[in-house]
mmCIF file with all atom_site columns, C-alpha atoms in Angstrom:
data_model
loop_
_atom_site.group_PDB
_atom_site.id
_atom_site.type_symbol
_atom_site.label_atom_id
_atom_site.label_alt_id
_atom_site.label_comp_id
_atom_site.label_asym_id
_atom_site.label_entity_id
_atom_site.label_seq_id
_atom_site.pdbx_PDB_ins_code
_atom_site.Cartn_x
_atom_site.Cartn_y
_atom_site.Cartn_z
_atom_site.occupancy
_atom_site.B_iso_or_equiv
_atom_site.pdbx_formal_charge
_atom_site.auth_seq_id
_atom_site.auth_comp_id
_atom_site.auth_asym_id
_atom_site.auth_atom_id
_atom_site.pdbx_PDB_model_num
ATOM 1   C CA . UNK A 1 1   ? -64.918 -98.741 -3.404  1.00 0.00 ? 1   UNK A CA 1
ATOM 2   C CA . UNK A 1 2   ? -65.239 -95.536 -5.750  1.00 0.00 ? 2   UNK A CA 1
ATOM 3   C CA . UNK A 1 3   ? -62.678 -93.709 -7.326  1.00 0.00 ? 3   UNK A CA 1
ATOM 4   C CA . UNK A 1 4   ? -62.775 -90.227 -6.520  1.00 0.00 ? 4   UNK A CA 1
ATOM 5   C CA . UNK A 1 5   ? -61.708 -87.458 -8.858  1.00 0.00 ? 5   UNK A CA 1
ATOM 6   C CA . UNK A 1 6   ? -58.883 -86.983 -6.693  1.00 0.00 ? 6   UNK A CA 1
ATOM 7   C CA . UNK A 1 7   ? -57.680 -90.650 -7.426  1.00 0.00 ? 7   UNK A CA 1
ATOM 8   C CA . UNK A 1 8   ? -57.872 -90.222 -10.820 1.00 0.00 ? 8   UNK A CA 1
ATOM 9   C CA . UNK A 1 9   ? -56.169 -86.626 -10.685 1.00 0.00 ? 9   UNK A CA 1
ATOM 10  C CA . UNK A 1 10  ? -53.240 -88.395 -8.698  1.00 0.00 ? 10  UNK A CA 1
ATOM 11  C CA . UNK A 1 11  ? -53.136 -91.451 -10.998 1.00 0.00 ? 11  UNK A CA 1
ATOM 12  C CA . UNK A 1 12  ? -52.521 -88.897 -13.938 1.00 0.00 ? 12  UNK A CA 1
ATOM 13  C CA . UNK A 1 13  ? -49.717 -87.518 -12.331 1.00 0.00 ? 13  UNK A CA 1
ATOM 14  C CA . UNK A 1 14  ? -47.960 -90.628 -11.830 1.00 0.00 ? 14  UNK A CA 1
ATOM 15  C CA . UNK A 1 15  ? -48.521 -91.343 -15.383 1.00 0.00 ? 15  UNK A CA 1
ATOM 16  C CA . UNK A 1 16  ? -47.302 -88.562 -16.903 1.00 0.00 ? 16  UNK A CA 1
ATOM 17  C CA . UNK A 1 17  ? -44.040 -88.760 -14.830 1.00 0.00 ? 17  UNK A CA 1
ATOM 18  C CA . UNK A 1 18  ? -43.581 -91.999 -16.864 1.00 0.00 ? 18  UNK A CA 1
ATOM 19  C CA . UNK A 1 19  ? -45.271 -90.472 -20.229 1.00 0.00 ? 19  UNK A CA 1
ATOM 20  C CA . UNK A 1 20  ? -42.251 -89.029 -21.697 1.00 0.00 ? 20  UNK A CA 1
ATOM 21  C CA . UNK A 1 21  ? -40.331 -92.120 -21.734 1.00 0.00 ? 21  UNK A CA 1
ATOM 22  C CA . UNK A 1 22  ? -42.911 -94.170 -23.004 1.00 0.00 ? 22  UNK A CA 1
ATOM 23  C CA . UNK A 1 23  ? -43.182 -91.297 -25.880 1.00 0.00 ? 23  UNK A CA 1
ATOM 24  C CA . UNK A 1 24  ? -40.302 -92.767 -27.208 1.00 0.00 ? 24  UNK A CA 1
ATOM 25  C CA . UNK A 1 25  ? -41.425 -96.317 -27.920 1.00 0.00 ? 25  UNK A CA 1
ATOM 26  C CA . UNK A 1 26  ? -45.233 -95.382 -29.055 1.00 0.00 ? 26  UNK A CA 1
ATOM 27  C CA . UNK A 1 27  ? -45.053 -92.335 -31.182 1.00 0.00 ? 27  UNK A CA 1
ATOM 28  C CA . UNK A 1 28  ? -48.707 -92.362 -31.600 1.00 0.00 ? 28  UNK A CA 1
ATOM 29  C CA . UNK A 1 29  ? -49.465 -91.761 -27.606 1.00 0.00 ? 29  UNK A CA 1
ATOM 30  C CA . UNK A 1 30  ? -51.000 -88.493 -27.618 1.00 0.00 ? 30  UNK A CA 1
ATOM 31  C CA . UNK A 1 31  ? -53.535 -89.651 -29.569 1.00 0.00 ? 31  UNK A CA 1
ATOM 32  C CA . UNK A 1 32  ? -54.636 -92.441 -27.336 1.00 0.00 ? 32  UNK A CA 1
ATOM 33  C CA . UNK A 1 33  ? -54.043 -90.526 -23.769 1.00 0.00 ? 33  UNK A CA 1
ATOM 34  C CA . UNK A 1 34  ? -55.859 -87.880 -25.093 1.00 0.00 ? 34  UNK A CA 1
ATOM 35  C CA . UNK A 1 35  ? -59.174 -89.985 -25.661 1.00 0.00 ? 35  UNK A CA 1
ATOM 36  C CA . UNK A 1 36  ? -58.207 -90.880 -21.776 1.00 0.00 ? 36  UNK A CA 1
ATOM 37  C CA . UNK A 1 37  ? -58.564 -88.080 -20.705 1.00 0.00 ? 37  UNK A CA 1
ATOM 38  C CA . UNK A 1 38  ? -61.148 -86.422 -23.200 1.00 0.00 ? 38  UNK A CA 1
ATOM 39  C CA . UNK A 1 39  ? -63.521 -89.536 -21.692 1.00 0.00 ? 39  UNK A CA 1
ATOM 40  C CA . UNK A 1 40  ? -62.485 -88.794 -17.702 1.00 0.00 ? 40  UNK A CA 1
ATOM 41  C CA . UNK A 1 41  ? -63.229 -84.841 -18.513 1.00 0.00 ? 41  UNK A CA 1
ATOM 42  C CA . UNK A 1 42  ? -66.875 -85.326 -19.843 1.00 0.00 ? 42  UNK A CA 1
ATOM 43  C CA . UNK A 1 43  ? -67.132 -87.436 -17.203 1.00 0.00 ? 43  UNK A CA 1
ATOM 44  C CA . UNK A 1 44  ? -65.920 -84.245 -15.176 1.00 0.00 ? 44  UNK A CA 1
ATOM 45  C CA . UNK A 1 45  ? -63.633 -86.717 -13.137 1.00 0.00 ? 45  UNK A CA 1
ATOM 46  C CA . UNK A 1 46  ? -60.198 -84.606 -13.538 1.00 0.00 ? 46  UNK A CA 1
ATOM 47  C CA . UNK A 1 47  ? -58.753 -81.918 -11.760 1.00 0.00 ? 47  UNK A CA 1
ATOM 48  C CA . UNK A 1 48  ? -56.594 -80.281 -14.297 1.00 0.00 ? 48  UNK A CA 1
ATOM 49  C CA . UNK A 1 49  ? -55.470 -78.098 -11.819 1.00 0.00 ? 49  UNK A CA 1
ATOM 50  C CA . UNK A 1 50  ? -53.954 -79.951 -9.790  1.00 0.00 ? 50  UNK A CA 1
ATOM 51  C CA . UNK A 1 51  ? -52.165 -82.424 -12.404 1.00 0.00 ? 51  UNK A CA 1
ATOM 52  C CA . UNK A 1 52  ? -48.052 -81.916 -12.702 1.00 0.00 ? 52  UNK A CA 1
ATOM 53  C CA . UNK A 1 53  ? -47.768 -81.991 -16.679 1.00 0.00 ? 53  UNK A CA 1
ATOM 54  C CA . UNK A 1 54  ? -44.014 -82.329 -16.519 1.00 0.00 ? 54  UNK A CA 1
ATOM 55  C CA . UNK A 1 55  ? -41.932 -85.574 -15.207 1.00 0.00 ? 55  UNK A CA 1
ATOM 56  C CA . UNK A 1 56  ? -40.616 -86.064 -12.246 1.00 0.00 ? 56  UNK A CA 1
ATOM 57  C CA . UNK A 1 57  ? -36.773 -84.845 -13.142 1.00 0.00 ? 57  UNK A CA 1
ATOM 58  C CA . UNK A 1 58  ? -38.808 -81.708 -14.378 1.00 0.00 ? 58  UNK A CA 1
ATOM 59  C CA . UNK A 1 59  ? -37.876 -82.661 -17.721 1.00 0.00 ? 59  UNK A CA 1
ATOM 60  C CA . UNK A 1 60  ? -40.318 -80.974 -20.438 1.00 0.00 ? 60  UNK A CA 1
ATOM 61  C CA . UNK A 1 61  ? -41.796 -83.021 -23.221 1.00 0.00 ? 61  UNK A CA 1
ATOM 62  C CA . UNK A 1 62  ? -43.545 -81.908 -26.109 1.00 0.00 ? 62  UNK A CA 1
ATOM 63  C CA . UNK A 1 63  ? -46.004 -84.583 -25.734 1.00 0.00 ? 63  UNK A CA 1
ATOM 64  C CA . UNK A 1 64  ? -48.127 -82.882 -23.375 1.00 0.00 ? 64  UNK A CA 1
ATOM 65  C CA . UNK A 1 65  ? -49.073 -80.045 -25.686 1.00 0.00 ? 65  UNK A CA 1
ATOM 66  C CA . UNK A 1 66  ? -49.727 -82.394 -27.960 1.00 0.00 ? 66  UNK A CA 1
ATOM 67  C CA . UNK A 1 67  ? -51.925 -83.904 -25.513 1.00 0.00 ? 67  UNK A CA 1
ATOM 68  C CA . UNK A 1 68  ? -53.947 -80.464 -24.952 1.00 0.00 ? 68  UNK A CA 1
ATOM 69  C CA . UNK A 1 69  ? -54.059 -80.179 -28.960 1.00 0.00 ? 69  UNK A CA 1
ATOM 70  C CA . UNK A 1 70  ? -55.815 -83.337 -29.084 1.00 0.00 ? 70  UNK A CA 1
ATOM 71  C CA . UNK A 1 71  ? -57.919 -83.196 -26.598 1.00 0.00 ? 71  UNK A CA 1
ATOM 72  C CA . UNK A 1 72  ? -58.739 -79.438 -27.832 1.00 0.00 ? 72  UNK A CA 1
ATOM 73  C CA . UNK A 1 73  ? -58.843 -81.536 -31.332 1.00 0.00 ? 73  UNK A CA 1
ATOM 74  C CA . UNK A 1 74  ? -61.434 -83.593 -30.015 1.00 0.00 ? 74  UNK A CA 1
ATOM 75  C CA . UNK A 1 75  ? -63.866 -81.502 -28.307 1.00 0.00 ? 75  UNK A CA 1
ATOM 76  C CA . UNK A 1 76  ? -63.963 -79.507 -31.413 1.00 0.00 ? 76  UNK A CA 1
ATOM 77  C CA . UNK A 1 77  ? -65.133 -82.550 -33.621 1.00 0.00 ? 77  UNK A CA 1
ATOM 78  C CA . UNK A 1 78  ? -67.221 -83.877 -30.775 1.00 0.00 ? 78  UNK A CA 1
ATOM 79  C CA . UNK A 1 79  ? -69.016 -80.341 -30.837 1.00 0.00 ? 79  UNK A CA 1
ATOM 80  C CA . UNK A 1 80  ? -69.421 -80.319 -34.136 1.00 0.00 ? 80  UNK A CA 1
ATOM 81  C CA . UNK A 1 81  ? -66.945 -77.861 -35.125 1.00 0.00 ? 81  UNK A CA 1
ATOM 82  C CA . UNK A 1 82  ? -68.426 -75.094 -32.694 1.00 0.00 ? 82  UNK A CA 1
ATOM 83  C CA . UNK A 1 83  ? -66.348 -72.818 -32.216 1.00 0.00 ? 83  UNK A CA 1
ATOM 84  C CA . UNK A 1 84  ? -67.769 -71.332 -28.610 1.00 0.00 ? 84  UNK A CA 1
ATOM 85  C CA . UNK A 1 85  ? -68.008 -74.765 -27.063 1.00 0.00 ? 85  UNK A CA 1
ATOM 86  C CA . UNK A 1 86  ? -64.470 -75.216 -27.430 1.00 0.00 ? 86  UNK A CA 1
ATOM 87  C CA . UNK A 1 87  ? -63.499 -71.765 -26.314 1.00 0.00 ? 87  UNK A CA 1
ATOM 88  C CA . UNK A 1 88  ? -66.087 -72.768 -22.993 1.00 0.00 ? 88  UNK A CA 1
ATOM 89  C CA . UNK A 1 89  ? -64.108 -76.505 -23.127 1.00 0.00 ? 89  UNK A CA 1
ATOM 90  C CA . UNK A 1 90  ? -60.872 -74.367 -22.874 1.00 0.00 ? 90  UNK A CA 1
ATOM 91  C CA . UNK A 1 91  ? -61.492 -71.632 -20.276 1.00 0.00 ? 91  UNK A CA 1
ATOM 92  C CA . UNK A 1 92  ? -63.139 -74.163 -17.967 1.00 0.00 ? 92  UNK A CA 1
ATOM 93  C CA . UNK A 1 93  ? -60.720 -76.650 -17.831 1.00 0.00 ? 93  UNK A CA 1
ATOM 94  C CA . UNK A 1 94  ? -57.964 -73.700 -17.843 1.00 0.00 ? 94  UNK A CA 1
ATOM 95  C CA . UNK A 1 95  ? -55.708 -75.152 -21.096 1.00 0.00 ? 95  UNK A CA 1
ATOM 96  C CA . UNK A 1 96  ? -54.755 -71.829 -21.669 1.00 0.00 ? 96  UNK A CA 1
ATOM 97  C CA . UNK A 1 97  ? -53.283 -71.323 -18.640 1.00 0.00 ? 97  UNK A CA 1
ATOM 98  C CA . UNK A 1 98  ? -51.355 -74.932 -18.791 1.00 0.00 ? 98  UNK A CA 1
ATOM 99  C CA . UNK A 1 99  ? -50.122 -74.368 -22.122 1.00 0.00 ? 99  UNK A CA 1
ATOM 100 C CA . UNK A 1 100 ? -48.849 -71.185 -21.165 1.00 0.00 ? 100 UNK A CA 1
ATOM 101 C CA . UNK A 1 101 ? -46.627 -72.517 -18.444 1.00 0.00 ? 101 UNK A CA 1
ATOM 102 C CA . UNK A 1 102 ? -44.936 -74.498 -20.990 1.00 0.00 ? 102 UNK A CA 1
ATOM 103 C CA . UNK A 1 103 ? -45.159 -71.944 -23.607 1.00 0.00 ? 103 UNK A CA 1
ATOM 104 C CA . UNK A 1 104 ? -41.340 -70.970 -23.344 1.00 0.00 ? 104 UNK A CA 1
ATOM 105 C CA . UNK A 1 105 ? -40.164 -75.292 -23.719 1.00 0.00 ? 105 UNK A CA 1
ATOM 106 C CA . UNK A 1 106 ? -42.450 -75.336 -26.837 1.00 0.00 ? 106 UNK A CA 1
ATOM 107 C CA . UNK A 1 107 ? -40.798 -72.036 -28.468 1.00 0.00 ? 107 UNK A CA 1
ATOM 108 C CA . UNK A 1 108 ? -37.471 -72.327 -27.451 1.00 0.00 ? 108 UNK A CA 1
ATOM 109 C CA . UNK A 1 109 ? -37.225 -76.000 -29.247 1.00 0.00 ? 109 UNK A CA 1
ATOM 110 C CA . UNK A 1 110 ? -39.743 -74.990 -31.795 1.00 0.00 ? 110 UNK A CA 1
ATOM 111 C CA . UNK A 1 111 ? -42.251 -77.641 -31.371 1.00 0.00 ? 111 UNK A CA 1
ATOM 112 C CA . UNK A 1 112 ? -45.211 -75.770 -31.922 1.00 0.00 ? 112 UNK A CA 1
ATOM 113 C CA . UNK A 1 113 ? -43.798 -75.938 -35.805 1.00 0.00 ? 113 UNK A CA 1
ATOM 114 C CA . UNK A 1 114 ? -42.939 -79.188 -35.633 1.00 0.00 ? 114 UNK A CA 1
ATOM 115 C CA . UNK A 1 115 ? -46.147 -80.432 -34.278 1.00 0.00 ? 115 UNK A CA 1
ATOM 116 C CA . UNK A 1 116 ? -48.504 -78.171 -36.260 1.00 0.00 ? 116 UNK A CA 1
ATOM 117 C CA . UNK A 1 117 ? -47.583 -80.191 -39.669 1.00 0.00 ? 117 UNK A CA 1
ATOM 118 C CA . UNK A 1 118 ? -48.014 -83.504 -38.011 1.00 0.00 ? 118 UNK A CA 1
ATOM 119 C CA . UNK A 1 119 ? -51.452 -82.204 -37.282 1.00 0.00 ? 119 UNK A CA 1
ATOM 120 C CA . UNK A 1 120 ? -51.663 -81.603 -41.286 1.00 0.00 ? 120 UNK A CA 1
ATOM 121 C CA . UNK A 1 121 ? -50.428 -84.683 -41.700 1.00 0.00 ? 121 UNK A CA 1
ATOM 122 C CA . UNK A 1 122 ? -52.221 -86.850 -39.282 1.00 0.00 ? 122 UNK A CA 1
ATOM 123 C CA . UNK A 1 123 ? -55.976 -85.335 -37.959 1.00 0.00 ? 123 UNK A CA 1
ATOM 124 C CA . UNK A 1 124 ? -58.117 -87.390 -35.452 1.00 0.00 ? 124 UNK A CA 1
ATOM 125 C CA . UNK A 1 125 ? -60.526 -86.986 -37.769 1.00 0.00 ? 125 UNK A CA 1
#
């Protein structure tokens, strides 16, 4: 039996209802869900589309833009710091869009400040 991209893109879900309490025991879990994922979307076997980013109470963690920076993070070094493949990487696999929904979470608690000097402090690379 194969998985499908569909099982995978359900199996995500589940995980991420789950993700924000695990956030709180392993700190350092956007880093390693990210290369998840990074791997399973050059594989092309994720539908970000269809993935709820958000838990099941519809509580709103700043771990999954951390997520999308990392993964964003990653394509970048994987490309060789080019700056059009990871604009293509984006529009394609519609991060914009995601990170918009959650846009208003992120400014209201102001993560995006938070989490851009833990970038400075802690690269993948």
């Amino acid at each position: 039996m194969k998985a499908t991209k569909e099982d995978f893109t359900e199996g995500i879900t589940k995980y991420n209802a789950e993700l924000i309490n695990l956030e709180c025991d392993y700190p350092e879990c956007d880093k390693q869900y990210s290369q998840i994922l990074y791997t399973l979307t050059e594989e092309d076997l994720i539908d970000y589309e269809n993935i709820k980013w958000y838990s099941v109470e519809d509580e709103m963690s700043d771990v999954f833009f951390k997520i999308f920076i990392r993964l964003a993070e990653r394509k970048f070094i994987a490309s060789d710091h080019d700056h059009e493949e990871l604009t293509e990487f984006i529009a394609k696999y519609k991060f914009k869009e995601i990170l918009e929904s959650i846009k208003k979470y992120l400014m209201q608690e102001n993560l995006l400040k938070e989490f851009h000097m833990t970038l400075k402090e802690d690269p993948l690379s």
